[in-house]
Structure formats: structure tokens, C-alpha cells
């Protein structure tokens, strides 16, 4: 069928806009705009803070977290994949699996973080129940890390694929933080099941 006058199909407009914007602004992934929206709404990262970024590749949250903390703060990332992007001097990326590293992570990256942010996502299978269960397992690992390595009063951001386990995870976050919020940034694909749980003020 002919494309009558439209230069691009509508369904690709979201990807085109944020992908191009990330390219123009020198971020390795468009996901940076999700962190920007979260930060604008909840101010999870303060100037001078130390931030632990779980699932940091290809590096856009890590770079932006380092920008938000400024040179007096630091951003430390962990991912299964190495980060190839050039990082600011106050950011560093480690390669590894959170499930294998979580019990000894404090020895490798230090403790008393002001914010733990997790954008970790499993490789998707197309089966929504399986993908949500795997996302939940990553979220529980992220929360264990946050509870172990956050300073009192620290903040937590965690991506989760909505599914049967969502409420259970929300309750876990609720019990460990003074307040919690559920937030879907406008820059998320509308069709995506991902959503962010934000824990403010670790108890
Ligand atoms: C959506 S990407 C993160 C994008 C990143 N926030 C950015 O802005 O560049 C999700 C990441 O989670 C990572 N990940 C998935 N399972 C992991 C695990 N078990 N341990 C560490 N990282 C994991 C993936 O390798 C992937 O790079």
C-alpha cells in the first residue's frame, strides 16, 4: 500500500524523536530522558551525591547521573556488558552480573550511597509473564543491593515490567522507604510494560 504523503510511519515517531535527540545531545541511549523526567519530578540525585547505577550499559544514565552530582560527587555503574561510551572523570563502570556480585558488591564499590538507580531489564522472550518474572527477580536483587549500600535517607529508583509480581515488589519498597511513588515517564514507549518505582528516604 502507498504511503500517502506521510514521510514516516506514525509508530516510529517515538523512536525517531528520542533516538535522534540522544544522538544530538551525545548520550549513548534515549533512556536518558526517562532519568531526566524522574529527576525533574522527584530530585532523587543531589549535587555532590554518590550514585550506584545498576544495569548501566550503554551508559546514558551513568553519564547523566555524573552530570547531576557534579565533580564533587561520583557515579558507579554495573552491567553484564562493558560500557564503551566515554565517561566523565567522576564516573566508572564495572562489568558483572548483579546476581553474582550482590553479596560482595560493597567491597568492590563501597557503601553509603545517596542513590541507587536500576534500569536493569532482562533479555525479553515475548512471553509477558516470563519477562515480568525475570524483571521482578532483577528488581529484588536491586532492592537488596539498595538496602545494603544506601545511606539512611538515600533514594532508590527501579524499573519493573508490570506483571503479577508488581504489587509484591511495591510493598517491599514501601516497607523500606519513608515514601514511595510509581511513575511512568512520557519518554517510555506507550506500549511498554515498564514502569518505575521510586523509594524516597531509606529507613
Ligand atoms: C535498558 S538497559 C539500561 C540502559 C541504561 N540505563 C542507559 O541509560 O544506558 C538494561 C541493562 O540491564 C542490564 N542487565 C540485565 N541483567 C543484568 C544483570 N543480571 N546484571 C547486571 N546488568 C544486567 C543489561 O545488560 C542492559 O544493559
XYZ file of C-alpha atoms and ligand atoms in Angstrom:
230
model
C 0.000 0.000 0.000
C 1.195 3.535 -0.793
C 2.313 5.866 1.990
C 0.060 8.786 1.056
C 2.138 11.877 1.736
C 3.456 10.815 5.169
C 7.246 10.626 5.227
C 7.448 8.200 8.189
C 5.002 5.733 9.695
C 3.419 7.003 12.922
C 4.534 4.055 15.015
C 8.180 5.012 14.514
C 7.827 8.634 15.526
C 8.563 7.991 19.227
C 11.764 6.113 18.489
C 12.876 8.668 15.914
C 12.365 11.640 18.208
C 14.173 10.358 21.317
C 16.845 8.430 19.450
C 17.720 11.483 17.390
C 17.646 13.758 20.445
C 20.034 11.423 22.313
C 22.356 11.424 19.310
C 22.269 15.230 19.088
C 22.968 15.581 22.809
C 25.731 12.944 22.878
C 24.082 10.319 25.064
C 24.509 6.676 24.073
C 20.816 5.809 24.626
C 17.455 7.537 24.565
C 16.675 6.082 28.010
C 18.460 9.119 29.461
C 15.223 11.083 29.033
C 13.448 8.738 31.454
C 16.009 9.563 34.155
C 15.666 13.272 33.339
C 11.903 13.072 33.856
C 12.316 11.107 37.100
C 14.867 13.636 38.358
C 12.690 16.608 37.412
C 9.753 15.170 39.332
C 11.466 13.630 42.408
C 15.002 15.132 42.690
C 16.493 11.728 43.507
C 20.114 12.780 42.804
C 21.619 15.772 44.615
C 24.764 17.738 43.787
C 27.786 16.078 45.418
C 25.938 12.750 45.828
C 27.302 9.255 45.264
C 25.158 7.201 42.899
C 25.174 3.468 42.137
C 23.690 2.675 38.700
C 22.628 -0.974 38.190
C 22.281 -2.059 34.548
C 24.261 0.945 33.334
C 25.143 -0.060 29.729
C 25.365 1.543 27.242
C 25.925 4.405 29.715
C 23.413 7.225 29.340
C 22.050 7.120 32.921
C 25.610 6.804 34.251
C 26.772 9.866 32.303
C 23.740 11.885 33.328
C 23.997 10.811 36.978
C 27.627 12.014 36.965
C 26.474 15.324 35.465
C 23.825 15.721 38.158
C 26.224 15.029 41.036
C 28.866 17.312 39.524
C 32.613 16.840 40.082
C 32.200 16.711 43.876
C 30.062 13.557 43.539
C 30.524 10.227 41.804
C 28.604 7.688 39.763
C 29.456 3.990 39.762
C 27.844 1.627 37.270
C 27.458 -2.166 36.979
C 26.321 -4.103 33.913
C 26.652 -7.515 32.286
C 28.021 -5.662 29.253
C 31.023 -3.333 29.160
C 30.333 0.392 28.670
C 32.159 1.690 25.601
C 30.970 5.302 25.842
C 33.411 7.949 27.062
C 32.606 8.659 30.720
C 33.159 11.843 32.727
C 36.061 11.676 35.238
C 33.680 11.146 38.193
C 32.026 8.060 36.645
C 33.224 4.473 36.426
C 31.637 1.299 35.043
C 32.233 -2.264 36.261
C 31.290 -5.357 34.284
C 29.473 -8.185 36.040
C 26.228 -9.958 36.851
C 24.301 -8.409 39.726
C 23.175 -11.860 40.946
C 26.788 -12.988 41.261
C 28.137 -9.719 42.636
C 25.432 -8.593 45.033
C 26.758 -10.203 48.228
C 30.278 -8.774 47.807
C 29.417 -5.588 45.914
C 30.120 -3.292 48.866
C 33.754 -4.458 48.953
C 34.150 -3.637 45.247
C 32.281 -0.323 45.043
C 31.985 0.991 48.615
C 28.868 1.817 50.624
C 26.759 4.687 51.953
C 25.435 5.694 48.551
C 22.954 8.570 48.341
C 21.061 6.974 45.472
C 20.792 3.520 43.892
C 19.179 3.611 40.456
C 18.309 0.482 38.488
C 17.255 0.417 34.861
C 18.069 -3.311 34.629
C 15.956 -5.283 32.194
C 16.065 -8.964 31.245
C 16.510 -10.120 27.659
C 12.872 -10.366 26.594
C 11.264 -13.586 25.369
C 7.971 -12.182 24.071
C 6.131 -14.083 26.847
C 4.905 -11.270 29.098
C 4.586 -13.470 32.202
C 8.150 -14.799 31.871
C 9.591 -11.344 31.121
C 7.779 -9.847 34.133
C 9.015 -12.637 36.434
C 12.611 -12.078 35.275
C 12.254 -8.325 35.717
C 10.926 -8.947 39.253
C 13.993 -11.085 40.088
C 16.267 -8.224 38.927
C 14.222 -5.739 40.982
C 14.528 -7.850 44.123
C 18.311 -8.037 43.611
C 18.397 -4.235 43.102
C 16.407 -3.693 46.303
C 18.713 -5.990 48.291
C 21.690 -4.003 46.986
C 19.937 -0.717 47.792
C 19.111 -1.832 51.335
C 22.729 -2.895 51.880
C 24.565 0.002 50.247
C 22.326 3.069 50.624
C 22.975 5.506 53.444
C 19.981 6.240 55.679
C 17.726 8.695 53.857
C 19.019 7.560 50.446
C 16.823 7.224 47.365
C 16.028 4.266 45.104
C 14.796 4.168 41.503
C 13.878 0.830 39.953
C 12.433 -0.187 36.605
C 9.967 -3.068 36.704
C 7.910 -4.766 33.989
C 4.338 -4.712 35.242
C 3.005 -8.213 35.882
C 1.690 -10.481 38.612
C 4.615 -9.654 40.938
C 4.269 -5.877 40.716
C 2.218 -5.322 43.894
C 4.519 -7.587 45.902
C 7.539 -5.529 44.854
C 5.756 -2.248 45.510
C 5.038 -3.452 49.071
C 8.684 -4.399 49.575
C 9.795 -0.895 48.540
C 7.052 0.699 50.653
C 8.286 -1.083 53.788
C 11.912 0.065 53.353
C 11.441 3.745 52.426
C 9.706 6.701 54.044
C 7.631 7.217 50.912
C 7.326 5.624 47.506
C 5.957 6.645 44.104
C 5.017 4.876 40.887
C 5.969 6.796 37.763
C 5.795 6.193 34.012
C 7.896 8.799 32.164
C 6.378 10.231 28.970
C 9.525 9.091 27.165
C 8.649 5.394 27.808
C 7.019 3.702 24.850
C 3.274 3.775 25.428
C 3.092 0.076 24.556
C 5.846 -0.828 27.021
C 5.020 -2.621 30.262
C 7.891 -0.886 32.033
C 7.254 1.464 34.921
C 9.449 2.921 37.668
C 9.108 2.528 41.421
C 10.805 5.261 43.393
C 11.667 4.864 47.065
C 12.456 8.130 48.848
C 14.327 8.167 52.156
C 15.707 4.743 53.092
C 14.669 3.885 56.648
C 17.642 -0.759 29.375
S 19.312 -1.232 29.563
C 19.928 0.074 30.591
C 20.143 1.375 29.862
C 20.931 2.375 30.693
N 20.140 2.833 31.827
C 21.319 3.583 29.873
O 20.670 4.607 30.022
O 22.273 3.493 29.100
C 19.204 -2.577 30.684
C 20.544 -3.152 31.083
O 20.367 -4.107 32.139
C 21.466 -4.982 32.066
N 21.275 -6.188 32.877
C 20.336 -7.156 32.688
N 20.516 -8.164 33.576
C 21.585 -7.817 34.351
C 22.274 -8.459 35.416
N 21.905 -9.672 35.855
N 23.339 -7.836 35.975
C 23.735 -6.616 35.504
N 23.125 -5.964 34.483
C 22.070 -6.553 33.910
C 21.551 -5.277 30.570
O 22.808 -5.809 30.214
C 21.243 -3.911 29.958
O 22.422 -3.241 29.574
